[in-house]
Structures are given as structure tokens and as C-alpha cells.
């Protein structure tokens, strides 16, 4: 039900007795001029009246034809639950009164005799209406304050005892109330800005709760026990309950901590200004100054003005305008007039002043004027700036890079040039267009609904994206931000729109790049200017053995300290970055190599780091890198280098060793041509055989130089016997102690190694009696050459030893060199083959003296370091 406005009280009197109704109306309106009483003789017609017009109170009889007063009350409460209703009955009883109270009657009054009852009735009606109006005003005020609280950044709600009930986030941060739980009774104290403590009862919220009066501009300090304090200007207002008691206190504040000292200075200046006051003057009827105060002289920048004509400070135009205003005051009813003066030649920084002119008292003859002059320079500047701002904002909106639209009543009322460009139309053609026409069909209902809800005061999502539709039907993805404004006096929606086609394309490209990076076999990483890990793909985590979360807390130096990166990575990285920074090319790139020792224990790897700088504007912001595993490539390069070296050696040895038998063969062939002596051909044949033997050795040596790939566990005893059977060992004896001993090797290569060792021992043994190998692996003690193959006892591996003349220590460095031999018919390749086989199995070979004074070749099959032999 809508209550009436102003001070009138509209009463609907329901009384079936016309005479009594007229009497009641007469006395009510006589009691208070505010009463406007309208009558109905039945409850049914009264209900129709309530539906048609505003009523402040219903006064009804009980005993009426048709619907009685209690039934009428029930109907009223169904449709107007808060409307004051006074049951004014002539046949009252306790039962009727109880039922009326239960039904929600506002007041109950039994008719009596005399006119005093109408005074009582008038008071009851007036009190009921005023109470209802007060309650409604209280609710509206409470709702308004709650809305203000919700939209005010720094606000706190206190209960009637001064305890904190709620607070906005900014208030929590400002007052030191941040935390998961809001403290109800914080351990704080209040003081004046000068530091004087305030007693608890002067707590602003408690003062407002106690007095029921609002506080405005209360300046105080909030002090915590640890000395932390904030200076505030607070505004507090009470919220009353329906009983009229203070229920809560709403406080909003401004943090003026940073301005306290500045305000103190301002206060001192303001004190001086107040002491000086406004500039005041008086002029006689001829325009001569009869009085000026110090402020006036200061404002004009002139001294000793008394007795001077006003023309010393006013232009002729100012004087003419002043005389016109004075004439108007003399002839009219106005008491004052305002003369605006351009005061460029007054005191410094004074451009505009206002002179408030009044006539000096006079009886008949004009007696002059008095005036108060105020410097309005700043006001004029602000107004000028405001005008400039309005023009600037209009220009900004028109020239903005974003599209600006105003929607009202489901139509576009304004569009700037950018909006028109997006929609491929002119701004004038867009204005008046239905909003739905510029939205793609699939988004049309959603966007229009959100705009309507925002205008209705709802709060749908403020920022979202949808697809717009141009006048030609083209589709444009739009980012949309909406807010409610008043446009030409009516609510409207201001929309800031942005074409996000390029952004979506970049997002797609970014996702594609991310997919490429994540699926790339190489490690991709980003580090900041301090070489701290920023991000990378999973390959980086895999090759280092750390998770992404762990890497996020690490730097390159941390990985070096953990033993994962080679220490040389730091100077190489720094040198590469320095080179890139000194380069003027935007796409400059660098690279370097370093070793990685994975955390999970995998073998050492070699990585090639390709580096580029992160985008920067003259200040180094880190780098982007790609780690490529080049371990296999490096191994192949080393093999290729070794092969090239061997080829060079082969070519050198072959050219040397083949030249001699070739020259011999050529000489004997010439001899044969001259003499036809068959002995010469035998000599040629011997030379060719020698050349064939050298070539066979070279082929064996070449095969021995290739890396052992697929190895198996080979029984060493079986390999030794096979090698022995493949070599012409004469009467030498082989001793074996290899039961159960196996070697991880390529069987054929291992046999080549043993064959060459056996052949070398036999060929370099001194001439002595020999006999065949015994079935037993135990060497005979006779004069035959003894060769033994046994496992090493102190480490993994085996040795081959003989009891021949041995190899002098001074020659042990040379015997493995290709082409080195101490016999005329030797090729010098045997021990080079042995070293190549060992090297390509990753073994270390060491040549020493055997227990019998011969040669002992030790092969360590699991050496702790890389060298193949220890000479």
C-alpha cells in the first residue's frame, strides 16, 4: 500500500449508520486539519476503494450488514498487511478485542457517549499513521545506508556496544582487521589526531549508539598495542530498529594518515586566512574609497587606497557595469548584486574576482556602496578545466581506440567512429538501430537479456564476449564491458567494445606454439635476468630429473651446485648472453655446449644450448633456450675423427710398407725380363705374398676400429681355445684358468684380440724347443714358450701373459702404434688391432712385465675412467 505524501492523513471510514458516519467525519476533521476522511457504508465497497486509491488508515465499525469488521480486517490484511486499521465498534467485547488483535488490528476502540471519544479516535489514527510512516522511513533509511555501505570502499558496521559486526575488505586492510576471522572486539584504542587518548565511551560508534545522533567528519586515530596506527576521518550514522532504538552504527572513513602533517600545515594557513578575512571596501556616492581592509589591499596589490577613486583598480567597463548594477539596486528590491571583474592587473595569481555589492543605508540621497570582494580565480580555472575536460572527454570518446556504444530501450542511442567501423556502418546509421540487429543470432537473447537486467538494477556479469554482426552479415568477436549510466535524463547502458579477432588468433597461435613446445623432443626453457628458472616443457624436467615445481625454485647455478649441470655452463651462458646483448640484430641467437649429469643416474649427456634473449626494451630480462641432446652426434663425430685418423694412418703405413715389397717385385720382374731366370719370378711371388699379407692385416685392423655394438656374455675359455686353434703357434703351450669366466664382448672381435696376442707372443719368442698344447691348462716347466690367459684378481677383466723375452719398458709406448714391428717380416698391425678392439669395447689395456719376465697384457673390462690403456 502506498502512503500519502505531504502532511495530510487520508482516512477511509467504514460505517453503515450514515448519521454516525457524518458525525465522525465532522469531529475527526475538526480535530486535525490534516485529516481527509472518506466514508463507505459496507466493507465490500471499502475494499474496492482500497484497490483504487491511496489510504493512510482504515476506521471500521464491527457490526455491519454482510461482512463484519473482523472479516473486513482479515481481507485488508491479505492485501495490505501494514495498513493501519482501527476497529471502532459500538458493541465491543473482550472476545471481539482478542480476535481483532489476533487478526492484526492496529488499535481497538469502543464507541461511547460524548465527543471526547472522537478526540481519542483522532489521536489513535494520527499515532498509527505516524508510526507506520516512521517505520517505513526507518526501513528506507536503513536500506539506503546498507546500499551506501555496500558501495563505500572503507566502511564498518558496529553493533550498539561498539563491537565490529562487519567490514569491507578495504576497511579490514586499513584498520588492521585482515585475517580469516573478523575480530568482534579488536584490541585497539582511539585517540585524537594530536595523540590524546579517547575514553571508551567516546568511541565514535558508542557515542552514536548512545545519543542516536550522526557524527560527521570525526577526526581520530586508531592505535594498536604494537604502536601501529591509522589517522581517519569518520562519518557515523545510527540504524534504528522498529522500536526506535539504535540497532547498529554504520561508519565510513577516509584514511588521512599520509595527510595529517599536511593538514596541520593547511590548518595553520587557514587560521591566518580566517584572521585576515575577506577583502572589504566602501565607496562614497562618487566612487571614492572611504575604507579598505588589509585583505583588500593585499588582493588588489595596492596600498593606501582610501581617498582614491575606484578607477585605480577597475576598468571603465567594470565601472560602467558597476553603475548599472547599483542603479538596479536603487530602483529594485534586490539587496545585493554581483560584479564579476577581470583582475589581471591585481595581485599576482589573481585573475578573476567577484564583488558582492550592497547599498549603504540612506534616507533619501544615495550614500554610496559597500562590498565584499572574493578571489574566484580558482573557481574560474576549475570551470574552465571542467569545460576543457568535457570537450576532451567528448573527443576521447569519439577518437577512442575502443568502440563506445550507449544502449537505451533496446536500441542503440550513440556510437563512436570505432563502433561504426566494427559494424561497417556510419555512426548516424547505427543510432536508433535495435540492439538485437547487431548481435549474432546465437548470442542475441543472452546479450539483450543481460542489458535489460542491468537496467532493472540486477547485476549480471559485467564483462563478457559475444559475436557481433555487421550490417553486411559479417561476424566479429567482441569483448564487451557494460555499466549503467544516465543518458539524456534516462537510464542507459554504456558499453565499451573491443574487436578481439586478433587476440583470438594470437591465442590460437599461442596454443599451437605451446603444443609444439610440449611435444618437441628438445628441452625448451625460459630463465629470468638472474638465470632463475621461469618455465619450460616436460623435456627439461625429464633431462634434469627435477619436477617443474622443483625447477621453479631453482636457478642455473643451483643445478650446477646439485651436480646436474657442468660448471662450465655458467661462464658459457654469460659469454653468450653478453654477445647477444652487444648484437644489434633483433633475431640474434647463440649456442654453446655443456655436459648434463641427470639426477636419476642416467649416463652423462652432451647438450647443445641454442639461446635467444627474451623481448626487452634495452633492459635485459632473461633468455629463451632450447637444449638439444647431441650425445650421439658427438659420439659419431668422435668415431668419424678416429676413423679419419686411422685412414690417415692406413694410408701412411700402406704407402710405406707396400712400397718396399712392390719395389722388390718390380726389380726382380725387370731382372726376369732381362735374364729369364725363374728364380727372379720366385722372388716376385714372395713380394706379392708379402703385399697380400700386409693388406689382410690392414683389413683386420680396419674392422677392429669400429665400435662394438651388440655384445653378449662370451665364455673367455671358449674364445681363447678358438683363437689358439686359428693361429700357427708351433710348439707353444697355452695355459688357461678360466672356468666360468665370461666377458661382455663381440665374440669375433674378442677372438681377433686373442689371436693377435698369441701370434705376437709366438713371433717374438726366441728359438727354442716346443711341443703341442697339453690337454691340461697347467703350463709345463720345460723349455717351450708358455702363454697363459687368466682373470684379474683385483678388478674385473683378464690378462694374457707369456714367458718370452718381454718388451722393454722404454718401448711399451710404441708397440701399440700402427706399423711398429721388431721383425723383418712383421706388419706392425697386431698390437694396434688389439688396442682398437679393447678401445671399442670400452676396456682399458695395460702392458707390463709377466712374473716370468715376458709380456703381460691386462684388460680391465669395467674401468673407472675413459683411457683405453695405461702405459
Coordinates of C-alpha atoms in Angstrom, one line a residue, residues 117-454:
X117 CA -14.2 9.7 22.1
X118 CA -13.6 11.4 18.7
X119 CA -10.5 13.1 20.2
X120 CA -9.3 9.7 21.3
X121 CA -10.1 8.3 17.9
X122 CA -8.2 11.1 16.2
X123 CA -5.2 10.6 18.4
X124 CA -5.2 6.8 17.8
X125 CA -5.4 7.3 14.0
X126 CA -2.8 10.0 14.0
X127 CA -0.4 7.9 16.1
X128 CA -0.9 4.8 14.0
X129 CA -0.3 6.7 10.7
X130 CA 2.8 8.5 12.1
X131 CA 4.1 5.2 13.5
X132 CA 3.7 3.5 10.2
X133 CA 5.3 6.4 8.3
X134 CA 8.2 6.4 10.8
X135 CA 8.7 2.7 10.4
X136 CA 8.6 2.9 6.6
X137 CA 11.0 5.9 6.7
X138 CA 13.3 3.9 9.0
X139 CA 13.3 0.9 6.7
X140 CA 14.0 3.1 3.7
X141 CA 16.8 4.9 5.6
X142 CA 18.2 1.6 6.7
X143 CA 18.1 0.2 3.2
X144 CA 19.7 3.3 1.9
X145 CA 22.5 3.1 4.4
X146 CA 23.1 -0.5 3.7
X147 CA 23.3 0.3 0.0
X148 CA 25.8 3.1 0.8
X149 CA 27.8 0.6 3.0
X150 CA 27.9 -1.9 0.2
X151 CA 29.2 0.6 -2.3
X152 CA 31.6 2.5 0.0
X153 CA 35.1 1.0 0.0
X154 CA 36.0 1.9 3.6
X155 CA 33.0 1.0 5.8
X156 CA 32.5 -0.8 9.1
X157 CA 29.3 -1.8 10.8
X158 CA 29.3 -1.7 14.7
X159 CA 26.7 -3.1 17.0
X160 CA 25.1 -0.9 19.7
X161 CA 28.0 -1.8 22.1
X162 CA 30.7 -0.7 19.7
X163 CA 31.7 -4.2 18.6
X164 CA 32.6 -4.9 14.9
X165 CA 29.8 -6.6 13.1
X166 CA 31.1 -6.4 9.5
X167 CA 33.6 -4.6 7.4
X168 CA 34.5 -4.2 3.8
X169 CA 37.9 -5.6 2.5
X170 CA 39.4 -2.1 2.3
X171 CA 38.3 -1.3 5.8
X172 CA 39.8 -4.5 7.1
X173 CA 43.1 -3.7 5.4
X174 CA 43.1 -0.1 6.6
X175 CA 42.2 -0.8 10.2
X176 CA 44.4 -3.9 10.6
X177 CA 41.5 -6.3 10.7
X178 CA 42.7 -8.6 7.9
X179 CA 42.5 -12.3 8.6
X180 CA 40.3 -15.3 8.1
X181 CA 38.2 -14.3 11.1
X182 CA 36.9 -10.8 11.7
X183 CA 37.7 -9.8 15.3
X184 CA 34.5 -8.7 17.1
X185 CA 36.2 -6.7 19.8
X186 CA 39.6 -5.6 18.4
X187 CA 42.3 -4.7 20.9
X188 CA 42.6 -1.1 19.7
X189 CA 42.3 2.3 21.2
X190 CA 41.2 5.7 19.8
X191 CA 42.9 9.0 20.2
X192 CA 42.7 12.5 18.8
X193 CA 44.9 13.4 15.9
X194 CA 47.1 15.2 18.4
X195 CA 47.6 11.9 20.3
X196 CA 45.3 12.5 23.3
X197 CA 43.6 9.2 24.2
X198 CA 39.8 9.0 23.9
X199 CA 37.9 7.2 26.7
X200 CA 36.0 4.1 25.6
X201 CA 32.6 5.9 25.9
X202 CA 33.9 8.4 23.3
X203 CA 34.4 5.6 20.7
X204 CA 32.5 7.2 17.7
X205 CA 30.2 4.1 17.3
X206 CA 29.4 4.0 21.0
X207 CA 28.7 7.8 21.1
X208 CA 26.3 7.5 18.1
X209 CA 24.6 4.4 19.7
X210 CA 24.3 6.3 23.0
X211 CA 23.0 9.6 21.5
X212 CA 21.2 8.4 18.4
X213 CA 22.8 11.3 16.6
X214 CA 25.0 11.0 13.5
X215 CA 28.6 12.1 13.6
X216 CA 30.2 13.8 10.6
X217 CA 33.9 14.4 10.0
X218 CA 35.1 12.9 13.2
X219 CA 38.9 13.1 13.1
X220 CA 40.7 10.5 15.2
X221 CA 43.5 8.0 15.3
X222 CA 43.1 4.2 15.7
X223 CA 46.0 2.8 17.8
X224 CA 47.0 -0.9 18.2
X225 CA 49.1 -2.2 21.1
X226 CA 52.2 -2.7 18.9
X227 CA 52.2 1.0 18.0
X228 CA 50.7 0.6 14.6
X229 CA 48.2 3.4 14.0
X230 CA 46.0 5.0 11.3
X231 CA 44.6 8.5 11.2
X232 CA 41.0 8.7 10.0
X233 CA 38.1 11.0 9.2
X234 CA 35.0 9.1 10.2
X235 CA 31.3 9.6 9.4
X236 CA 28.9 7.5 11.6
X237 CA 25.2 7.2 11.3
X238 CA 22.8 5.1 13.5
X239 CA 20.5 2.4 12.2
X240 CA 17.3 2.1 14.3
X241 CA 15.2 -0.9 14.9
X242 CA 11.4 -0.8 14.7
X243 CA 11.2 0.1 18.3
X244 CA 13.2 3.2 17.6
X245 CA 16.3 2.0 19.4
X246 CA 19.8 2.1 17.9
X247 CA 20.4 -1.3 16.4
X248 CA 23.7 -0.7 14.6
X249 CA 26.0 2.1 13.6
X250 CA 27.4 2.4 10.1
X251 CA 30.8 4.1 9.9
X252 CA 32.6 5.2 6.7
X253 CA 36.0 6.7 6.9
X254 CA 38.8 8.2 4.9
X255 CA 42.4 7.2 5.7
X256 CA 44.2 10.5 6.1
X257 CA 47.4 9.1 7.7
X258 CA 49.5 10.4 4.9
X259 CA 47.9 13.8 5.0
X260 CA 48.0 14.6 8.8
X261 CA 51.1 16.6 8.7
X262 CA 50.0 18.3 5.5
X263 CA 46.6 19.1 7.1
X264 CA 48.3 20.6 10.1
X265 CA 50.1 22.9 7.8
X266 CA 46.8 23.7 6.0
X267 CA 45.2 24.4 9.3
X268 CA 47.8 26.9 10.2
X269 CA 47.4 28.6 6.8
X270 CA 43.6 28.5 7.2
X271 CA 44.0 30.2 10.6
X272 CA 45.8 33.0 9.0
X273 CA 43.3 33.2 6.2
X274 CA 40.4 33.4 8.7
X275 CA 42.2 36.1 10.7
X276 CA 42.6 38.2 7.6
X277 CA 39.0 37.6 6.3
X278 CA 37.5 38.6 3.1
X279 CA 38.5 41.8 1.2
X280 CA 36.1 44.5 2.3
X281 CA 35.7 48.1 1.0
X282 CA 33.3 51.1 1.0
X283 CA 32.8 53.7 -1.7
X284 CA 31.0 57.1 -1.5
X285 CA 28.5 58.3 -4.0
X286 CA 31.3 59.4 -6.2
X287 CA 33.1 56.1 -6.3
X288 CA 35.9 57.1 -3.9
X289 CA 37.2 54.6 -1.5
X290 CA 36.3 55.5 2.1
X291 CA 37.5 52.3 3.7
X292 CA 39.5 49.2 2.7
X293 CA 40.9 46.5 4.9
X294 CA 44.3 44.8 4.6
X295 CA 42.8 41.9 2.8
X296 CA 41.5 44.2 0.0
X297 CA 44.9 45.9 -0.4
X298 CA 46.6 42.5 -0.5
X299 CA 44.1 41.3 -3.1
X300 CA 44.5 44.3 -5.3
X301 CA 48.2 44.6 -4.8
X302 CA 47.9 48.3 -4.0
X303 CA 48.4 50.3 -0.8
X304 CA 46.8 53.5 0.6
X305 CA 43.7 53.2 -1.5
X306 CA 41.5 55.2 0.9
X307 CA 40.7 58.5 -0.8
X308 CA 41.5 57.1 -4.3
X309 CA 38.9 56.7 -7.0
X310 CA 37.8 53.1 -7.8
X311 CA 39.2 53.6 -11.3
X312 CA 42.7 52.8 -9.9
X313 CA 41.6 49.2 -9.6
X314 CA 38.7 49.0 -12.1
X315 CA 38.5 49.4 -15.9
X316 CA 36.0 51.7 -17.5
X317 CA 33.9 48.7 -18.5
X318 CA 33.9 47.5 -14.9
X319 CA 32.8 50.9 -13.7
X320 CA 30.0 51.1 -16.2
X321 CA 28.8 47.7 -15.3
X322 CA 29.0 48.5 -11.6
X323 CA 27.0 51.7 -12.1
X324 CA 24.3 49.7 -13.9
X325 CA 24.1 47.2 -11.0
X326 CA 23.9 49.9 -8.4
X327 CA 21.1 51.6 -10.4
X328 CA 19.2 48.3 -10.3
X329 CA 19.7 48.1 -6.5
X330 CA 18.4 51.6 -6.0
X331 CA 15.4 51.1 -8.2
X332 CA 14.6 47.5 -7.4
X333 CA 14.1 45.1 -4.5
X334 CA 17.3 43.2 -4.5
X335 CA 19.7 43.7 -1.6
X336 CA 22.9 42.7 -3.3
X337 CA 24.4 42.4 -6.8
X338 CA 27.5 40.7 -8.0
X339 CA 30.1 42.3 -10.3
X340 CA 32.5 40.0 -12.0
X341 CA 35.9 41.6 -12.5
X342 CA 38.8 40.5 -14.7
X343 CA 41.7 41.3 -12.3
X344 CA 44.7 40.5 -14.4
X345 CA 46.5 43.7 -13.1
X346 CA 45.7 43.0 -9.4
X347 CA 47.9 41.0 -7.2
X348 CA 49.9 38.0 -8.5
X349 CA 47.9 34.9 -9.3
X350 CA 44.6 36.9 -9.2
X351 CA 42.7 36.7 -12.4
X352 CA 39.0 36.8 -11.5
X353 CA 37.2 38.3 -8.5
X354 CA 33.6 38.8 -7.5
X355 CA 32.5 42.0 -5.8
X356 CA 29.3 41.5 -3.8
X357 CA 27.8 45.0 -3.7
X358 CA 25.2 46.4 -1.3
X359 CA 23.9 49.9 -0.8
X360 CA 25.0 51.8 2.2
X361 CA 22.0 52.9 4.3
X362 CA 20.4 56.1 3.3
X363 CA 17.2 58.0 3.8
X364 CA 16.7 60.0 0.6
X365 CA 20.0 60.6 -1.1
X366 CA 22.2 57.7 -2.4
X367 CA 25.1 57.4 0.1
X368 CA 27.5 55.0 -1.6
X369 CA 28.1 51.3 -1.5
X370 CA 29.9 48.6 0.5
X371 CA 31.3 45.4 -0.9
X372 CA 33.0 42.1 -0.2
X373 CA 35.4 41.0 -2.8
X374 CA 36.4 37.4 -3.2
X375 CA 39.1 35.8 -5.3
X376 CA 37.3 33.4 -7.7
X377 CA 40.3 32.7 -9.8
X378 CA 40.5 29.0 -8.9
X379 CA 36.8 28.6 -9.4
X380 CA 37.1 30.1 -12.8
X381 CA 40.0 27.9 -13.6
X382 CA 38.1 24.8 -12.4
X383 CA 35.2 25.7 -14.5
X384 CA 37.5 26.3 -17.5
X385 CA 39.2 23.0 -16.8
X386 CA 35.8 21.4 -16.5
X387 CA 34.7 22.7 -19.8
X388 CA 38.0 21.7 -21.3
X389 CA 37.6 18.2 -19.7
X390 CA 34.1 17.9 -21.1
X391 CA 35.4 18.8 -24.5
X392 CA 38.4 16.5 -24.1
X393 CA 36.2 13.5 -22.9
X394 CA 33.9 14.1 -25.8
X395 CA 37.0 14.0 -28.1
X396 CA 38.4 10.9 -26.3
X397 CA 35.1 9.1 -26.7
X398 CA 35.0 10.0 -30.3
X399 CA 38.6 9.2 -31.0
X400 CA 39.0 6.3 -28.6
X401 CA 40.6 3.1 -29.9
X402 CA 37.8 1.1 -28.3
X403 CA 34.2 1.1 -29.6
X404 CA 31.8 3.1 -27.4
X405 CA 28.0 2.4 -27.5
X406 CA 25.1 3.6 -25.5
X407 CA 22.0 1.4 -25.4
X408 CA 18.6 2.5 -24.2
X409 CA 15.2 0.9 -24.6
X410 CA 16.7 -2.0 -26.5
X411 CA 18.1 0.4 -29.1
X412 CA 21.5 2.0 -29.8
X413 CA 21.4 5.7 -29.0
X414 CA 25.1 6.5 -29.5
X415 CA 28.0 5.0 -31.4
X416 CA 31.5 6.5 -31.8
X417 CA 33.5 6.0 -35.0
X418 CA 35.3 2.9 -33.8
X419 CA 31.9 1.2 -33.1
X420 CA 30.7 2.2 -36.5
X421 CA 33.9 0.8 -38.1
X422 CA 33.5 -2.6 -36.3
X423 CA 29.9 -2.8 -37.6
X424 CA 30.9 -1.5 -41.0
X425 CA 28.5 1.5 -40.9
X426 CA 28.3 5.2 -40.3
X427 CA 27.6 6.4 -36.7
X428 CA 24.4 8.1 -37.8
X429 CA 23.1 5.0 -39.4
X430 CA 23.7 2.9 -36.2
X431 CA 21.9 5.3 -33.8
X432 CA 18.3 4.0 -33.4
X433 CA 19.1 0.5 -34.6
X434 CA 17.7 -2.3 -32.4
X435 CA 20.5 -3.8 -30.3
X436 CA 19.5 -7.3 -31.4
X437 CA 20.3 -6.4 -35.0
X438 CA 24.0 -6.0 -34.4
X439 CA 24.3 -9.3 -32.4
X440 CA 24.8 -12.8 -34.0
X441 CA 21.7 -14.9 -33.6
X442 CA 23.2 -17.4 -31.2
X443 CA 24.2 -14.7 -28.7
X444 CA 21.2 -12.3 -29.3
X445 CA 18.9 -13.4 -26.5
X446 CA 21.7 -13.6 -23.9
X447 CA 23.1 -10.2 -24.6
X448 CA 19.7 -8.4 -24.8
X449 CA 18.6 -10.1 -21.5
X450 CA 21.8 -9.0 -19.7
X451 CA 21.3 -5.4 -20.9
X452 CA 17.7 -5.4 -19.6
X453 CA 18.7 -6.9 -16.3
X454 CA 21.4 -4.3 -15.8

